[in-house]
Tab-separated table of C-alpha atoms in Angstrom:
chain	number	residue	atom	x	y	z
A	29	MET	CA	118.808	80.654	77.259
A	30	VAL	CA	122.243	78.591	76.650
A	31	TRP	CA	125.224	81.061	76.479
A	32	ALA	CA	128.665	79.723	74.846
A	33	ALA	CA	130.751	81.932	77.262
A	34	PRO	CA	133.805	82.715	75.911
A	35	SER	CA	137.288	81.284	76.699
A	36	ALA	CA	140.389	83.393	76.872
A	37	PRO	CA	142.906	83.338	74.156
A	38	GLY	CA	145.792	85.027	76.481
A	39	PRO	CA	145.772	87.425	79.449
A	40	VAL	CA	142.444	89.743	79.477
A	41	THR	CA	143.046	93.390	79.505
A	42	GLY	CA	140.277	96.460	79.716
A	43	THR	CA	138.499	98.646	81.710
A	44	VAL	CA	135.184	98.340	83.109
A	45	LEU	CA	132.159	100.400	84.003
A	46	VAL	CA	129.669	98.375	85.949
A	47	PRO	CA	126.191	99.170	86.758
A	48	GLY	CA	124.753	100.659	90.164
A	49	SER	CA	124.845	98.675	93.256
A	50	LYS	CA	121.854	96.756	93.973
A	51	SER	CA	122.128	96.770	98.009
A	52	LEU	CA	122.308	100.658	97.328
A	53	THR	CA	119.704	100.971	94.978
A	54	ASN	CA	116.875	99.307	96.651
A	55	ARG	CA	117.661	100.853	99.960
A	56	HIS	CA	117.854	104.413	98.589
A	57	LEU	CA	114.136	103.366	96.561
A	58	LEU	CA	112.507	102.291	100.032
A	59	LEU	CA	113.992	105.404	102.073
A	60	ALA	CA	113.041	107.513	99.061
A	61	ALA	CA	109.534	106.094	99.478
A	62	LEU	CA	109.394	107.209	103.264
A	63	ALA	CA	110.889	110.633	102.778
A	64	ASP	CA	109.510	113.770	103.902
A	65	GLY	CA	109.778	115.243	100.008
A	66	PRO	CA	110.887	114.339	96.557
A	67	SER	CA	114.431	112.528	96.282
A	68	THR	CA	116.626	111.912	92.754
A	69	LEU	CA	118.789	108.551	92.275
A	70	HIS	CA	121.692	108.762	89.973
A	71	ARG	CA	122.985	106.186	87.947
A	72	PRO	CA	120.595	103.427	89.782
A	73	LEU	CA	120.735	100.295	88.905
A	74	VAL	CA	118.447	99.312	86.043
A	75	SER	CA	118.021	95.606	86.573
A	76	ARG	CA	115.198	93.038	87.557
A	77	ASP	CA	115.832	93.326	91.202
A	78	ALA	CA	116.094	97.286	91.050
A	79	GLU	CA	112.638	97.099	88.749
A	80	LEU	CA	110.697	94.755	91.661
A	81	MET	CA	111.760	97.257	94.429
A	82	LEU	CA	110.729	100.257	91.719
A	83	GLY	CA	107.068	98.750	91.216
A	84	ALA	CA	106.893	98.050	94.720
A	85	VAL	CA	107.200	101.575	95.865
A	86	GLN	CA	104.854	102.532	93.452
A	87	GLN	CA	102.351	100.190	94.706
A	88	LEU	CA	102.608	101.913	98.153
A	89	GLY	CA	101.642	105.421	96.616
A	90	VAL	CA	105.240	106.794	94.996
A	91	ARG	CA	104.924	108.813	92.097
A	92	VAL	CA	108.274	107.859	89.701
A	93	GLU	CA	109.423	109.861	87.058
A	94	ARG	CA	112.471	108.310	85.242
A	95	ALA	CA	114.872	110.347	82.842
A	96	PRO	CA	115.842	109.515	79.191
A	97	GLU	CA	118.057	106.082	79.313
A	98	ASP	CA	117.165	105.787	82.944
A	99	ARG	CA	120.123	107.669	84.129
A	100	SER	CA	117.914	109.329	86.755
A	101	TRP	CA	115.030	108.592	88.596
A	102	VAL	CA	112.617	110.942	90.765
A	103	LEU	CA	110.514	109.595	93.743
A	104	THR	CA	107.826	111.695	95.386
A	105	PRO	CA	106.790	109.783	98.533
A	106	PRO	CA	102.830	110.486	99.212
A	107	PRO	CA	101.491	111.850	102.217
A	108	HIS	CA	100.334	108.659	103.401
A	109	LEU	CA	101.545	105.252	102.033
A	110	ARG	CA	98.718	103.859	100.209
A	111	GLY	CA	97.165	99.624	100.853
A	112	GLY	CA	95.555	97.533	98.880
A	113	GLY	CA	97.765	96.916	96.086
A	114	ALA	CA	99.883	93.522	95.850
A	115	ILE	CA	103.461	93.583	95.608
A	116	ASP	CA	105.739	90.904	93.288
A	117	CYS	CA	108.725	90.170	95.143
A	118	GLY	CA	110.283	87.965	92.036
A	119	LEU	CA	113.451	86.269	93.323
A	120	ALA	CA	114.375	89.475	95.092
A	121	GLY	CA	115.491	89.285	98.764
A	122	THR	CA	115.485	92.975	99.523
A	123	VAL	CA	111.750	93.218	98.170
A	124	LEU	CA	110.508	90.041	99.771
A	125	ARG	CA	112.488	91.313	103.496
A	126	PHE	CA	112.314	95.314	103.270
A	127	VAL	CA	109.185	96.075	101.707
A	128	PRO	CA	106.574	94.040	104.621
A	129	PRO	CA	107.566	96.683	107.691
A	130	VAL	CA	107.028	99.664	105.306
A	131	ALA	CA	103.872	98.004	104.325
A	132	ALA	CA	102.802	98.119	107.967
A	133	LEU	CA	102.828	101.517	107.881
A	134	ALA	CA	100.159	101.897	104.578
A	135	ASP	CA	96.425	102.634	104.996
A	136	GLY	CA	95.206	99.214	104.477
A	137	PRO	CA	96.539	95.508	103.410
A	138	VAL	CA	99.316	95.049	101.460
A	139	ALA	CA	99.465	91.653	99.059
A	140	PHE	CA	103.014	89.531	98.352
A	141	ASP	CA	103.884	87.140	96.296
A	142	GLY	CA	106.969	86.202	94.117
A	143	ASP	CA	108.886	83.450	91.878
A	144	GLU	CA	108.292	79.948	93.456
A	145	ARG	CA	111.864	79.899	94.743
A	146	SER	CA	110.975	82.879	97.011
A	147	ARG	CA	108.302	80.744	98.692
A	148	SER	CA	110.660	78.843	100.325
A	149	ARG	CA	113.317	81.418	101.150
A	150	PRO	CA	113.593	82.029	105.158
A	151	ILE	CA	111.225	84.839	106.298
A	152	ALA	CA	110.152	83.440	109.316
A	153	PRO	CA	111.891	85.565	111.872
A	154	LEU	CA	110.801	88.666	110.130
A	155	LEU	CA	107.141	87.557	110.307
A	156	ALA	CA	107.753	87.146	114.244
A	157	ALA	CA	109.358	90.532	114.771
A	158	LEU	CA	106.150	92.000	113.047
A	159	ASP	CA	104.112	90.294	115.197
A	160	ALA	CA	106.312	91.275	118.275
A	161	LEU	CA	105.716	95.429	116.785
A	162	GLY	CA	102.063	94.461	116.822
A	163	VAL	CA	101.555	94.158	112.959
A	164	GLU	CA	99.214	91.634	111.659
A	165	VAL	CA	100.286	89.551	108.700
A	166	ASP	CA	98.075	86.806	107.138
A	167	HIS	CA	100.382	84.034	105.906
A	168	GLY	CA	97.986	80.974	106.835
A	169	GLY	CA	100.060	79.420	109.281
A	170	ARG	CA	103.351	78.953	106.560
A	171	ASP	CA	105.588	81.802	107.288
A	172	ALA	CA	106.291	82.053	103.702
A	173	LEU	CA	104.776	83.694	100.921
A	174	PRO	CA	102.049	84.198	99.770
A	175	PHE	CA	101.398	86.407	102.922
A	176	THR	CA	99.426	89.885	103.207
A	177	VAL	CA	100.431	92.902	105.363
A	178	LEU	CA	97.644	94.385	106.921
A	179	GLY	CA	98.541	97.814	107.472
A	180	THR	CA	96.860	100.251	109.835
A	181	GLY	CA	98.888	103.402	109.017
A	182	ARG	CA	101.360	103.361	111.982
A	183	VAL	CA	103.720	101.264	113.985
A	184	ALA	CA	103.893	101.660	117.827
A	185	GLY	CA	107.897	100.522	117.799
A	186	GLY	CA	109.630	100.129	120.936
A	187	GLU	CA	112.188	97.085	121.383
A	188	ILE	CA	111.978	93.648	120.147
A	189	GLY	CA	114.318	90.737	119.128
A	190	VAL	CA	114.947	89.277	115.931
A	191	ASP	CA	116.987	85.949	114.703
A	192	ALA	CA	119.249	87.051	112.072
A	193	SER	CA	121.073	84.107	112.051
A	194	ALA	CA	119.821	83.313	108.368
A	195	SER	CA	119.688	86.532	106.905
A	196	SER	CA	121.532	90.269	107.669
A	197	GLN	CA	118.409	91.254	105.628
A	198	PHE	CA	116.275	90.598	108.676
A	199	VAL	CA	117.835	93.074	110.598
A	200	SER	CA	118.223	95.814	107.809
A	201	ALA	CA	114.318	95.292	107.026
A	202	LEU	CA	113.508	96.838	110.046
A	203	LEU	CA	115.540	99.278	110.600
A	204	LEU	CA	115.062	100.676	107.390
A	205	ALA	CA	111.006	101.221	108.300
A	206	ALA	CA	111.872	102.300	112.017
A	207	PRO	CA	112.068	106.323	111.576
A	208	ARG	CA	108.546	105.903	111.115
A	209	PHE	CA	107.471	104.409	113.925
A	210	ASP	CA	106.385	106.106	116.807
A	211	GLY	CA	108.898	105.428	119.183
A	212	GLY	CA	111.500	104.278	116.612
A	213	LEU	CA	113.077	100.918	117.117
A	214	THR	CA	115.850	98.962	119.200
A	215	LEU	CA	116.428	95.824	117.873
A	216	ARG	CA	118.514	92.894	119.198
A	217	ASN	CA	119.643	89.921	117.298
A	218	THR	CA	118.581	87.130	119.132
A	219	GLY	CA	120.505	84.628	116.546
A	220	ASP	CA	123.670	82.573	117.590
A	221	ARG	CA	125.420	84.027	114.606
A	222	LEU	CA	124.898	87.355	112.030
A	223	PRO	CA	125.823	86.962	108.392
A	224	SER	CA	127.291	89.644	106.162
A	225	THR	CA	127.356	92.242	108.627
A	226	PRO	CA	129.060	95.135	106.236
A	227	HIS	CA	124.982	95.118	104.719
A	228	ILE	CA	123.853	96.100	108.331
A	229	ASP	CA	126.634	99.118	108.273
A	230	MET	CA	125.347	99.902	104.699
A	231	THR	CA	121.724	100.289	105.962
A	232	VAL	CA	122.756	102.501	108.921
A	233	GLN	CA	125.105	104.667	106.773
A	234	THR	CA	122.220	105.102	104.627
A	235	LEU	CA	119.886	106.124	107.140
A	236	ARG	CA	122.160	108.466	108.849
A	237	ALA	CA	122.940	110.021	105.298
A	238	ALA	CA	119.093	110.629	104.919
A	239	GLY	CA	119.053	112.682	108.308
A	240	VAL	CA	118.250	109.705	110.541
A	241	GLU	CA	119.747	109.135	114.133
A	242	ALA	CA	120.527	105.405	113.622
A	243	GLY	CA	123.581	103.170	115.424
A	244	SER	CA	124.693	100.139	117.093
A	245	PRO	CA	124.804	100.946	121.326
A	246	GLU	CA	126.651	97.611	121.801
A	247	PRO	CA	127.604	94.438	119.092
A	248	GLY	CA	124.308	92.697	118.257
A	249	VAL	CA	121.933	95.584	118.905
A	250	TRP	CA	120.770	98.588	117.056
A	251	ARG	CA	118.966	101.855	117.516
A	252	VAL	CA	117.080	104.193	115.424
A	253	GLU	CA	115.181	107.316	116.646
A	254	PRO	CA	112.226	108.107	115.520
A	255	GLY	CA	111.931	111.498	113.138
A	256	ALA	CA	111.900	112.799	109.244
A	257	VAL	CA	113.730	111.240	106.506
A	258	ALA	CA	115.137	113.511	104.445
A	259	GLY	CA	114.616	113.258	100.677
A	260	ARG	CA	117.586	113.873	98.877
A	261	LEU	CA	120.202	113.268	96.064
A	262	VAL	CA	121.897	110.264	95.854
A	263	GLU	CA	124.834	109.242	93.690
A	264	VAL	CA	124.427	105.324	93.434
A	265	GLU	CA	127.839	103.536	94.060
A	266	PRO	CA	128.621	100.969	91.427
A	267	ASP	CA	128.311	97.606	92.301
A	268	LEU	CA	131.522	96.316	93.938
A	269	SER	CA	130.172	92.558	93.734
A	270	SER	CA	129.011	92.678	89.896
A	271	ALA	CA	132.882	93.844	89.395
A	272	ALA	CA	134.047	90.694	91.039
A	273	PRO	CA	134.077	88.491	87.870
A	274	PHE	CA	135.974	90.758	85.495
A	275	LEU	CA	138.941	91.708	88.234
A	276	ALA	CA	138.548	87.714	88.842
A	277	ALA	CA	139.504	87.674	84.725
A	278	ALA	CA	142.409	89.404	85.103
A	279	ALA	CA	143.557	87.113	88.029
A	280	ALA	CA	142.653	83.974	86.302
A	281	THR	CA	144.567	84.951	82.951
A	282	GLY	CA	147.591	86.643	84.267
A	283	GLY	CA	145.779	89.797	82.593
A	284	THR	CA	145.372	93.382	84.131
A	285	VAL	CA	141.808	94.926	84.382
A	286	THR	CA	140.306	98.401	85.666
A	287	VAL	CA	137.319	98.860	86.981
A	288	THR	CA	136.277	102.488	87.190
A	289	GLY	CA	134.410	104.454	89.833
A	290	TRP	CA	135.748	102.390	93.002
A	291	PRO	CA	134.989	104.509	95.967
A	292	PRO	CA	137.488	105.154	98.071
A	293	ARG	CA	135.469	104.292	101.329
A	294	THR	CA	132.445	101.975	100.980
A	295	THR	CA	130.444	99.737	103.036
A	296	GLN	CA	129.717	97.171	100.108
A	297	ALA	CA	130.931	93.610	100.318
A	298	GLY	CA	132.573	93.759	97.016
A	299	ASP	CA	135.023	95.807	98.336
A	300	ARG	CA	136.539	92.898	100.036
A	301	MET	CA	137.980	91.697	96.726
A	302	ARG	CA	141.055	93.456	97.079
A	303	ASP	CA	141.945	91.328	100.137
A	304	ILE	CA	141.231	88.158	98.631
A	305	LEU	CA	142.908	88.686	95.184
A	306	THR	CA	145.883	90.014	96.917
A	307	THR	CA	145.853	86.994	98.976
A	308	MET	CA	145.837	84.428	95.792
A	309	GLY	CA	148.654	86.234	94.225
A	310	CYS	CA	147.683	89.354	92.308
A	311	ARG	CA	148.818	92.989	92.406
A	312	VAL	CA	146.069	95.244	93.171
A	313	GLU	CA	146.205	98.888	93.267
A	314	LEU	CA	143.435	101.837	94.090
A	315	THR	CA	144.206	104.840	92.600
A	316	ASP	CA	142.985	108.583	91.989
A	317	GLY	CA	140.179	108.305	89.136
A	318	SER	CA	138.779	110.222	86.348
A	319	GLN	CA	135.526	110.841	88.007
A	320	GLY	CA	136.355	113.166	90.789
A	321	ALA	CA	135.443	111.569	94.322
A	322	THR	CA	135.669	107.884	92.843
A	323	HIS	CA	139.305	106.075	92.210
A	324	ASP	CA	140.187	103.181	89.889
A	325	LEU	CA	140.831	100.083	90.992
A	326	THR	CA	143.423	97.726	88.699
A	327	VAL	CA	144.220	94.053	89.164
A	328	ARG	CA	147.291	92.439	87.800
A	329	GLY	CA	146.932	88.789	87.944
A	330	PRO	CA	150.000	86.629	88.381
A	331	ALA	CA	152.906	86.043	86.478
A	332	ARG	CA	152.483	83.158	83.842
A	333	GLY	CA	148.575	82.939	85.197
A	334	VAL	CA	149.644	80.976	88.567
A	335	LEU	CA	147.072	81.664	90.935
A	336	ARG	CA	147.469	80.758	94.569
A	337	GLY	CA	144.834	78.958	96.446
A	338	ALA	CA	143.872	80.599	99.748
A	339	ASP	CA	141.738	79.902	103.163
A	340	LEU	CA	139.400	82.715	103.218
A	341	ASP	CA	136.340	83.432	106.430
A	342	LEU	CA	133.727	85.025	103.602
A	343	HIS	CA	131.184	84.928	106.476
A	344	ASP	CA	130.601	88.740	106.165
A	345	VAL	CA	130.768	88.760	102.256
A	346	GLY	CA	128.900	85.522	101.415
A	347	GLU	CA	128.034	87.126	98.252
A	348	LEU	CA	131.498	86.586	96.391
A	349	THR	CA	131.584	83.143	97.235
A	350	PRO	CA	130.268	81.989	93.893
A	351	VAL	CA	133.155	83.705	92.161
A	352	VAL	CA	135.784	83.562	94.726
A	353	THR	CA	135.118	79.458	94.446
A	354	ALA	CA	135.586	79.559	90.592
A	355	LEU	CA	138.873	81.378	91.121
A	356	ALA	CA	139.621	78.671	93.758
A	357	ALA	CA	138.735	75.746	91.210
A	358	LEU	CA	141.540	77.426	88.631
A	359	ALA	CA	144.131	77.747	91.408
A	360	SER	CA	147.213	75.934	91.579
A	361	THR	CA	147.071	75.137	95.177
A	362	PRO	CA	144.104	73.771	97.158
A	363	SER	CA	141.523	76.577	98.840
A	364	GLN	CA	139.093	76.142	101.895
A	365	ILE	CA	136.192	78.870	101.899
A	366	THR	CA	134.411	78.784	105.291
A	367	GLY	CA	131.986	81.098	107.206
A	368	VAL	CA	129.012	80.597	104.699
A	369	ALA	CA	126.543	78.171	105.537
A	370	HIS	CA	123.852	80.903	105.429
A	371	LEU	CA	124.302	80.541	101.524
A	372	ARG	CA	122.493	77.390	101.664
A	373	GLY	CA	119.438	79.646	101.561
A	374	HIS	CA	119.967	82.542	99.149
A	375	GLU	CA	118.709	82.596	95.751
A	376	THR	CA	119.400	78.874	95.540
A	377	ASP	CA	121.462	76.751	97.783
A	378	ARG	CA	124.720	78.418	96.721
A	379	LEU	CA	126.778	75.613	98.362
A	380	ALA	CA	125.502	72.587	96.549
A	381	ALA	CA	125.184	74.328	93.524
A	382	LEU	CA	128.474	75.144	93.613
A	383	GLU	CA	129.479	71.623	94.471
A	384	ASN	CA	127.457	70.782	91.461
A	385	GLU	CA	128.627	72.774	88.782
A	386	VAL	CA	132.297	72.737	89.620
A	387	GLY	CA	132.104	68.877	90.034
A	388	ARG	CA	130.626	68.598	86.601
A	389	LEU	CA	133.585	70.161	85.256
A	390	GLY	CA	135.783	67.623	86.997
A	391	GLY	CA	136.817	69.572	89.611
A	392	ASP	CA	137.729	68.645	93.254
A	393	ILE	CA	135.205	70.219	95.384
A	394	THR	CA	133.555	69.416	98.782
A	395	GLN	CA	130.968	70.902	101.036
A	396	THR	CA	131.928	71.365	104.547
A	397	GLN	CA	129.261	72.113	107.392
A	398	ASP	CA	129.901	75.818	106.937
A	399	GLY	CA	131.663	76.020	103.638
A	400	LEU	CA	133.774	74.556	100.844
A	401	VAL	CA	137.166	72.809	99.916
A	402	ILE	CA	138.782	73.153	96.269
A	403	ALA	CA	141.883	71.421	94.959
A	404	PRO	CA	143.455	71.435	91.955
A	405	ALA	CA	142.294	69.351	89.093
A	406	ARG	CA	142.249	68.802	85.461
A	407	LEU	CA	138.846	70.465	83.876
A	408	SER	CA	136.861	69.459	81.091
A	409	PRO	CA	133.733	71.422	79.136
A	410	ALA	CA	130.472	71.353	80.464
A	411	ALA	CA	127.079	72.575	80.415
A	412	LEU	CA	126.782	74.273	83.821
A	413	GLU	CA	123.218	74.710	85.518
A	414	THR	CA	122.825	78.366	87.229
A	415	TYR	CA	119.893	77.697	89.158
A	416	GLU	CA	118.177	81.162	88.535
A	417	ASP	CA	120.600	82.805	90.307
A	418	HIS	CA	122.733	85.673	88.773
A	419	ARG	CA	125.973	84.883	90.714
A	420	MET	CA	126.347	81.485	89.372
A	421	VAL	CA	126.030	82.815	85.831
A	422	MET	CA	129.209	85.161	86.893
A	423	ALA	CA	131.193	82.247	88.622
A	424	ALA	CA	130.183	80.037	85.222
A	425	ALA	CA	131.989	82.626	83.275
A	426	VAL	CA	134.839	82.887	85.114
A	427	LEU	CA	135.498	79.125	84.807
A	428	ALA	CA	134.744	78.986	80.952
A	429	LEU	CA	137.646	81.611	80.729
A	430	ALA	CA	139.747	78.332	81.204
A	431	VAL	CA	137.472	75.943	80.080
A	432	PRO	CA	136.946	76.270	76.283
A	433	GLY	CA	133.602	74.856	75.316
A	434	THR	CA	132.190	75.590	78.413
A	435	GLU	CA	128.493	76.238	77.848
A	436	ILE	CA	125.887	78.439	80.236
A	437	LEU	CA	122.276	77.525	80.841
A	438	GLY	CA	119.898	80.043	81.902
A	439	ALA	CA	122.390	82.644	81.560
A	440	GLU	CA	119.402	85.273	81.036
A	441	THR	CA	119.175	84.928	84.849
A	442	VAL	CA	122.153	87.577	85.400
A	443	ALA	CA	119.354	90.349	84.781
A	444	LYS	CA	118.595	90.106	87.902
A	445	THR	CA	121.575	92.851	88.831
A	446	PHE	CA	123.376	92.917	85.355
A	447	PRO	CA	121.299	92.916	82.517
A	448	ALA	CA	124.315	93.481	79.787
A	449	PHE	CA	126.354	91.637	81.621
A	450	GLN	CA	126.936	89.253	78.921
A	451	VAL	CA	127.790	91.983	76.227
A	452	ALA	CA	130.507	93.377	78.855
A	453	TRP	CA	131.969	90.439	79.316
A	454	THR	CA	132.427	89.192	75.887
A	455	SER	CA	133.813	92.606	74.786
A	456	LEU	CA	136.270	92.241	77.979
A	457	VAL	CA	137.466	88.949	77.247
A	458	LEU	CA	137.687	88.574	73.423
A	459	GLY	CA	138.388	92.451	72.891
A	460	GLN	CA	135.433	93.447	70.896
A	461	ASP	CA	133.447	96.621	70.435
A	462	PRO	CA	130.529	96.087	72.725
A	463	ALA	CA	127.984	96.718	70.579
A	464	ALA	CA	128.702	93.951	68.585
A	465	ALA	CA	129.255	91.422	71.194
A	466	PRO	CA	126.587	88.734	70.690
A	467	SER	CA	124.781	89.054	74.246
A	468	GLY	CA	121.944	86.801	73.805
A	469	GLY	CA	119.708	88.681	76.562
A	470	ASP	CA	119.120	92.160	77.628
A	471	THR	CA	121.492	94.512	76.037
A	472	ARG	CA	120.026	97.902	77.354
A	473	SER	CA	122.647	100.873	77.326
A	474	SER	CA	125.996	99.753	78.058
A	475	VAL	CA	126.602	103.353	79.803
A	476	THR	CA	123.825	102.994	82.245
A	477	ASP	CA	123.643	99.193	82.637
A	478	GLY	CA	127.589	98.523	82.265
A	479	GLY	CA	130.175	98.646	80.128
A	480	VAL	CA	133.895	97.829	78.704
A	481	THR	CA	136.253	100.170	76.929
A	482	ASP	CA	139.433	99.649	75.658
A	483	GLY	CA	138.910	96.112	76.267
A	484	GLY	CA	142.164	93.467	74.786
A	485	VAL	CA	143.685	90.483	74.761
A	486	GLY	CA	147.095	91.373	75.671
């Protein structure tokens, strides 16, 4: 699908409600499968990644009841996780990495496969860790999808190491299943680095909220005690990384955009956008919101739309790199992004993809060993590839704001985390009624999947 993404005729102004967090939705779904009773998720993300995780826990025997318009899901776990099924990972890293340790607790074999790109995503360190725990995985010597976890109904647990240099998800995967291991788990990172540590903090916080004793006794080491996982009521936070392109629209055009429902305290990587945008010359304000415990985050772009470049270490928040790179390409001074070598193993090689696509517009961008260097350049319209990567669609939309005539190829892949993105984006940029905006893709409820109110060009 080709999307003629809108350019901004003036400063972009509006208020945005983004869908639930993918990272939190999928963690809550997995813990609901391990819980001692039913769990209810309010405002879960409804997207391909979340549907894949929902399908995975159903394959393991969890009963799912979905309320009208998917505003809440009720999950009832079985007495014993069920083996014998096949799980589709799609291109969801959380399904690929988080579910196999849980499948080891099932009462029989569980097969895993996914999209072609998933077959090349890093998984070997997790399979090695499962082997160290005595879990048998049949992967034909490939250390990659497809593979089968030979569940036996129990895992002894204990103390092991995992090389998490390529992904913090290897740590989170093992910690999430660990409360159901006989002896819990003491886990040590044996790699030379650890990217995206806020996501591990998120995992620990989610475990604690479910009544599990979990923590980090020293840097690079985590301990989860064995015990019950509580079934509970969960209000899913909005996805702050999906909010990033909307905030970037204000930054790029000298406009004003407010995202409602911003949590005052969060482990989400997207919260770092507040600091990034301030560094690049924006005014950022977090105020009491209309949703009780949440806030409104308002970003005002710099006067006359003159955005500053910045030197940014995004090691812990690598998922923001595509949108931040797009902003850097529109800035008036050079930028350097460091600490993100691990992005070469994400949905695509994101560093190569960004270099290719910003370069396709005529941008001055160069890969380094662990990041990107971007300098100001005159940009011209082009058709941008997205590499089946939802964050590349969002980055391309930001670039299109300042480059009329830009087209985005494969834009439907944004449904991985935000099915109604094109509707919400067009509504904000052009000030349209969301119901009238052309979507070119999934247009499920703008209440459930994100929407815009009071959009306009100021």
